GROMACS .gro file of C-alpha atoms in nm:
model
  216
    1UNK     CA    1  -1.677   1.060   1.374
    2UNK     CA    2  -1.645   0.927   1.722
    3UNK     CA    3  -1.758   1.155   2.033
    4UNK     CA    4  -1.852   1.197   2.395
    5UNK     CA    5  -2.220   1.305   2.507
    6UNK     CA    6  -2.103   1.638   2.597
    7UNK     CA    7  -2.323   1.922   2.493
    8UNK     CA    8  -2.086   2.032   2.265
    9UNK     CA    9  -2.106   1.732   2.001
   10UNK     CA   10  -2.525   1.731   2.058
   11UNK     CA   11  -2.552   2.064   1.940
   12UNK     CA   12  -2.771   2.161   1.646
   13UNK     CA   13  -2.438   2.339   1.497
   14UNK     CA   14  -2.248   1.966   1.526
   15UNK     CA   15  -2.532   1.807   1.345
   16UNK     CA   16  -2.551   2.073   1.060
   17UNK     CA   17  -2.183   1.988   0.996
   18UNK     CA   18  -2.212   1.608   0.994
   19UNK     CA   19  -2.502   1.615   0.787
   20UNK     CA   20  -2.353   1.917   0.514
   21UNK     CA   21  -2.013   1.715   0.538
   22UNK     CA   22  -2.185   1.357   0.491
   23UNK     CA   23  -2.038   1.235   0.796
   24UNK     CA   24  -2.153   0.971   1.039
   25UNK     CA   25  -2.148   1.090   1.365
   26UNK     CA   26  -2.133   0.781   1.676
   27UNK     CA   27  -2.161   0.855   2.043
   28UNK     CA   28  -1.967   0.664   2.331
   29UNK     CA   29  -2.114   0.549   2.601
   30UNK     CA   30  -2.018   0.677   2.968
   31UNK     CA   31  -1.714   0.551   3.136
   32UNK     CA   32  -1.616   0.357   2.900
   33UNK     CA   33  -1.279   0.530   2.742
   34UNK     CA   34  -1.171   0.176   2.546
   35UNK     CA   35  -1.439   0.303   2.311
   36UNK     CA   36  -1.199   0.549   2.159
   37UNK     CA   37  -0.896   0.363   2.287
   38UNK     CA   38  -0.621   0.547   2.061
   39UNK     CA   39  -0.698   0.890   2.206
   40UNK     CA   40  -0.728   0.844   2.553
   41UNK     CA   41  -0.413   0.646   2.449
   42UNK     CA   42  -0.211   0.920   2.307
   43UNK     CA   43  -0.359   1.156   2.616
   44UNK     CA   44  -0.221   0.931   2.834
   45UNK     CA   45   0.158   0.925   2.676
   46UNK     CA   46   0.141   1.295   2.644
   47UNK     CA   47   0.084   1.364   3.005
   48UNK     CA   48   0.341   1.069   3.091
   49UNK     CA   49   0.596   1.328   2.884
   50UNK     CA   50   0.526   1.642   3.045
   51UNK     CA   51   0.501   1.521   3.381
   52UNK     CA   52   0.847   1.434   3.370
   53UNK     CA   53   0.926   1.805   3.248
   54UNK     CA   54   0.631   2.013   3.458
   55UNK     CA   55   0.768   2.225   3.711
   56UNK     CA   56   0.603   2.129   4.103
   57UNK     CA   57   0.354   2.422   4.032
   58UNK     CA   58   0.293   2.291   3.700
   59UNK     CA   59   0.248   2.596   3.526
   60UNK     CA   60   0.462   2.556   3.251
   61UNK     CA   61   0.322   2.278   3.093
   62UNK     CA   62   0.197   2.511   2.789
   63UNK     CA   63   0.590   2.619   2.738
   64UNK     CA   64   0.677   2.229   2.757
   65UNK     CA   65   0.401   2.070   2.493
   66UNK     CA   66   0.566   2.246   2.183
   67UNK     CA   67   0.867   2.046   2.255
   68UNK     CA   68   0.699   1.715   2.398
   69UNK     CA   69   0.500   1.683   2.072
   70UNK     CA   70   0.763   1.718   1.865
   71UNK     CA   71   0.943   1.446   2.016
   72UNK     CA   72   0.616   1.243   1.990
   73UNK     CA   73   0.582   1.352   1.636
   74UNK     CA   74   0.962   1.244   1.549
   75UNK     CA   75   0.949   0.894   1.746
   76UNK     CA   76   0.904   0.549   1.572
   77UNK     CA   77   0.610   0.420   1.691
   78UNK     CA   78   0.593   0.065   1.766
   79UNK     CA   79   0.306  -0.033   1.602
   80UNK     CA   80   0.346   0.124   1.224
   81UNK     CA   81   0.691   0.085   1.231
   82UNK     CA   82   0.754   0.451   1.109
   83UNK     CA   83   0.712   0.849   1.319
   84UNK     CA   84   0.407   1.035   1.289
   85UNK     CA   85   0.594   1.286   1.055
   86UNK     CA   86   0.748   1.040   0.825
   87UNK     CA   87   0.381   0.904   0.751
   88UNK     CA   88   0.225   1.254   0.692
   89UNK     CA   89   0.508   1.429   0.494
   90UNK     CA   90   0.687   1.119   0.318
   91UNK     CA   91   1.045   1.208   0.512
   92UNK     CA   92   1.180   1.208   0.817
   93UNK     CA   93   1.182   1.491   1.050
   94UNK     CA   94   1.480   1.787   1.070
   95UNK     CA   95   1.627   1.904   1.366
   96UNK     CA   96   1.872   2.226   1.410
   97UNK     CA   97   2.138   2.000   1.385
   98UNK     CA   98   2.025   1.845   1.052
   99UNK     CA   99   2.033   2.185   0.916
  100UNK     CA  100   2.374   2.285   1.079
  101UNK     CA  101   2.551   1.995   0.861
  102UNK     CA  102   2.625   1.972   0.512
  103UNK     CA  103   2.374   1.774   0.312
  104UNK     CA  104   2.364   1.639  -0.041
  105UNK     CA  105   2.233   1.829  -0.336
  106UNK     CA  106   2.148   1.537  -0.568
  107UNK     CA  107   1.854   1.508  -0.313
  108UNK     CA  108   1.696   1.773  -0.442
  109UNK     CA  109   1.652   1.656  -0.821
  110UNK     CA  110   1.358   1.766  -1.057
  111UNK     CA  111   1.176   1.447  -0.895
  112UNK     CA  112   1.231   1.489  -0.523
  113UNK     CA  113   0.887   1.576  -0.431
  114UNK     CA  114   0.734   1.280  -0.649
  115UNK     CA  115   0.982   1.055  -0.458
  116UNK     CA  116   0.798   1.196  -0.131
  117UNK     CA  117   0.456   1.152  -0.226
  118UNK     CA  118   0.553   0.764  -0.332
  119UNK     CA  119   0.752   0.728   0.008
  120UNK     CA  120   0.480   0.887   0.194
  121UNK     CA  121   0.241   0.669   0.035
  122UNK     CA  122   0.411   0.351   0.089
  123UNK     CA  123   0.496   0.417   0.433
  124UNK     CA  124   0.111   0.435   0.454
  125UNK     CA  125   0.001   0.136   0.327
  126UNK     CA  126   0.292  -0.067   0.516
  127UNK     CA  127   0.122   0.110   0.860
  128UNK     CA  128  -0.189  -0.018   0.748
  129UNK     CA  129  -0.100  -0.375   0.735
  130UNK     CA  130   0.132  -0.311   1.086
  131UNK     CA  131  -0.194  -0.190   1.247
  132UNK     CA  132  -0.426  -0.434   1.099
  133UNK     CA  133  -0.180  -0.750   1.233
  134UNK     CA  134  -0.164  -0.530   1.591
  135UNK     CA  135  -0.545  -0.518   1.605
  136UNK     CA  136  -0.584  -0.846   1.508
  137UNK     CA  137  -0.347  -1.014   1.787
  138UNK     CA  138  -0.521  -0.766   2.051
  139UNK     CA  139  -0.866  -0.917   1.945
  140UNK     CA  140  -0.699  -1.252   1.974
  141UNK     CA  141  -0.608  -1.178   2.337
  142UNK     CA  142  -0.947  -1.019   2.401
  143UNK     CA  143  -1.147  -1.314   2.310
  144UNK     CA  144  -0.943  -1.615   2.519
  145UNK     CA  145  -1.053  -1.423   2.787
  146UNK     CA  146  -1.379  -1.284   2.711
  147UNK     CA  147  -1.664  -1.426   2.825
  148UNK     CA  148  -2.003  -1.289   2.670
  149UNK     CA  149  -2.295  -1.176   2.882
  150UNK     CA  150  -2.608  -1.095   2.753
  151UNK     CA  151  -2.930  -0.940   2.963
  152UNK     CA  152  -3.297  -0.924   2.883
  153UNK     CA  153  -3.542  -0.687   2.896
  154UNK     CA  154  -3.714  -0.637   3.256
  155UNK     CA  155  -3.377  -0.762   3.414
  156UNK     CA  156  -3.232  -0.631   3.726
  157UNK     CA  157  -2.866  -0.499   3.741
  158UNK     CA  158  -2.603  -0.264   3.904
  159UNK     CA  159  -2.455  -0.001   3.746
  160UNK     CA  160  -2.054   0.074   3.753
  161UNK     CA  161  -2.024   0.452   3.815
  162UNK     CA  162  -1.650   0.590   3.961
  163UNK     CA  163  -1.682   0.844   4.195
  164UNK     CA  164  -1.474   1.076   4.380
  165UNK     CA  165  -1.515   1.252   4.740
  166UNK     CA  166  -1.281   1.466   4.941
  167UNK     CA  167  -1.195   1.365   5.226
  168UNK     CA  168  -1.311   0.991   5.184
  169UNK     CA  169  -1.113   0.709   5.069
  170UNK     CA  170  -1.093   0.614   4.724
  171UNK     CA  171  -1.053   0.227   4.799
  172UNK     CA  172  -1.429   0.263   5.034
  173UNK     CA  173  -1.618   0.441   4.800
  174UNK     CA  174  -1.919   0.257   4.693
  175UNK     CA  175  -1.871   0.147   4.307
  176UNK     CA  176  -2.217  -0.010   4.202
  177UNK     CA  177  -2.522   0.156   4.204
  178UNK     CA  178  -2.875   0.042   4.181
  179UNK     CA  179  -3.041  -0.142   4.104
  180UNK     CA  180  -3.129  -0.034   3.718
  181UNK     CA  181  -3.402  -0.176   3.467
  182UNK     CA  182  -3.273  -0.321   3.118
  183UNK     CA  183  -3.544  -0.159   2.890
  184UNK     CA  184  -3.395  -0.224   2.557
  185UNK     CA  185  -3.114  -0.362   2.434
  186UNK     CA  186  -2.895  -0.118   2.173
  187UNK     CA  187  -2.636  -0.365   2.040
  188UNK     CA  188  -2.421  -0.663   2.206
  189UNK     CA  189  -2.263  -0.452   2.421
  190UNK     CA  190  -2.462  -0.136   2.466
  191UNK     CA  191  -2.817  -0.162   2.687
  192UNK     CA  192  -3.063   0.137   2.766
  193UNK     CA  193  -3.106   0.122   3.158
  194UNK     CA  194  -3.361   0.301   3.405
  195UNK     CA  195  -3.343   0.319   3.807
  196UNK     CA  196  -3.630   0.204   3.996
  197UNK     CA  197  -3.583   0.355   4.327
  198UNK     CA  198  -3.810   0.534   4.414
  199UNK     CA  199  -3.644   0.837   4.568
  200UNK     CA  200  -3.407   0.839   4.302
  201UNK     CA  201  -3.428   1.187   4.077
  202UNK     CA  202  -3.275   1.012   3.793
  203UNK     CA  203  -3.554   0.768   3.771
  204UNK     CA  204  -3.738   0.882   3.480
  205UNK     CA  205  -3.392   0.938   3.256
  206UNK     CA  206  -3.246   0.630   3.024
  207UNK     CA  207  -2.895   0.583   3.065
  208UNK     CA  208  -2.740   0.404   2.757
  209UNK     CA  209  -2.396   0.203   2.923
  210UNK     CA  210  -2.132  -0.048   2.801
  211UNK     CA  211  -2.251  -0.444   2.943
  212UNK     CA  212  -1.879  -0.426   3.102
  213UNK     CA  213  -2.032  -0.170   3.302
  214UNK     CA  214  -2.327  -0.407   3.445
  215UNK     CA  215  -2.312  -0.671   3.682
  216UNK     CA  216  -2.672  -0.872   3.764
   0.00000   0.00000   0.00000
């Protein structure tokens, strides 16, 4: 399981669960969303529907979403090649109108449902290779224009932290601040960093952040 380092997922009661349920339990690391990519992904599509739906006041978003995710839900996606629904339940999806027409009986032999399951299950496995080949040309893309950076220990850097004030401009707001200590190094990407200044209150907390984050 994949989660922010909200309070919610550090909780004694999340860690009694992962551990009763055997489950592995990673944390991101701040401002960095491409860590779990496909939700903020699907987060972002879903508000792209209902903002073309919302009222000005947008207070009927909540009346909206039933409708938006079913369109979601019943929509070949590009990447698998099949809907959401089709891949969970083996068949496509009905709508009023599908139920309005006349349909055909032999459908509904002694083995319809074991004809799901296999369809469902095929459907499956032909995702998997869709999304396999998908992730494999994006890491393709990544690398020709990745360029690794790697800090040591003691090193001095800036840290990227988005901010927002009211009243100010977005486009003036300082981005960078610093300058941070590398104390240990958590992966290839992922360093434990510490302010020095002095008048800084967040000088004795670690902050673990993404090297995209970190500029010397």
């Amino acid at each position: 399981m994949i989660s922010g380092r909200g309070r919610s997922f550090l909780s004694n009661l999340v860690k009694d669960i992962n551990q009763l349920c055997q489950t592995s339990h990673l944390l991101t690391t701040a401002y960095h969303p491409q860590t779990y990519g496909l939700t903020e992904r699907f987060s972002k599509t879903l508000a792209d529907m209902l903002s073309m739906y919302v009222d000005v006041e947008q207070r009927n978003w909540n009346t909206i979403l039933p409708f938006v995710t079913f369109a979601y839900n019943s929509a070949k996606q590009d990447t698998t090649g099949f809907s959401p629904f089709f891949l969970v339940h083996g068949r496509d999806i009905e709508t009023p109108l599908d139920v309005i027409l006349p349909y055909d009986t032999e459908n509904h032999a002694d083995n319809y449902v074991q004809q799901l399951i296999n369809r469902a299950e095929e459907a499956r496995q032909l995702a998997k290779l869709h999304i396999l080949d998908a992730q494999e040309a994006d890491k393709r893309r990544y690398d020709e224009r990745h360029r690794p950076v790697n800090y040591s220990i003691g090193d001095l850097v800036w840290v990227f932290t988005p901010v927002q004030k009211v009243g100010l401009s977005e486009k003036l707001l300082r981005r960078y601040f610093g300058p941070y200590r590398i104390t240990r190094r958590l992966s290839d990407v992922t360093y434990e960093v510490q302010s020095i200044e002095v008048n800084n209150r967040r000088q004795r907390k670690k902050d673990v952040v993404h090297v995209l984050r970190l500029k010397p």
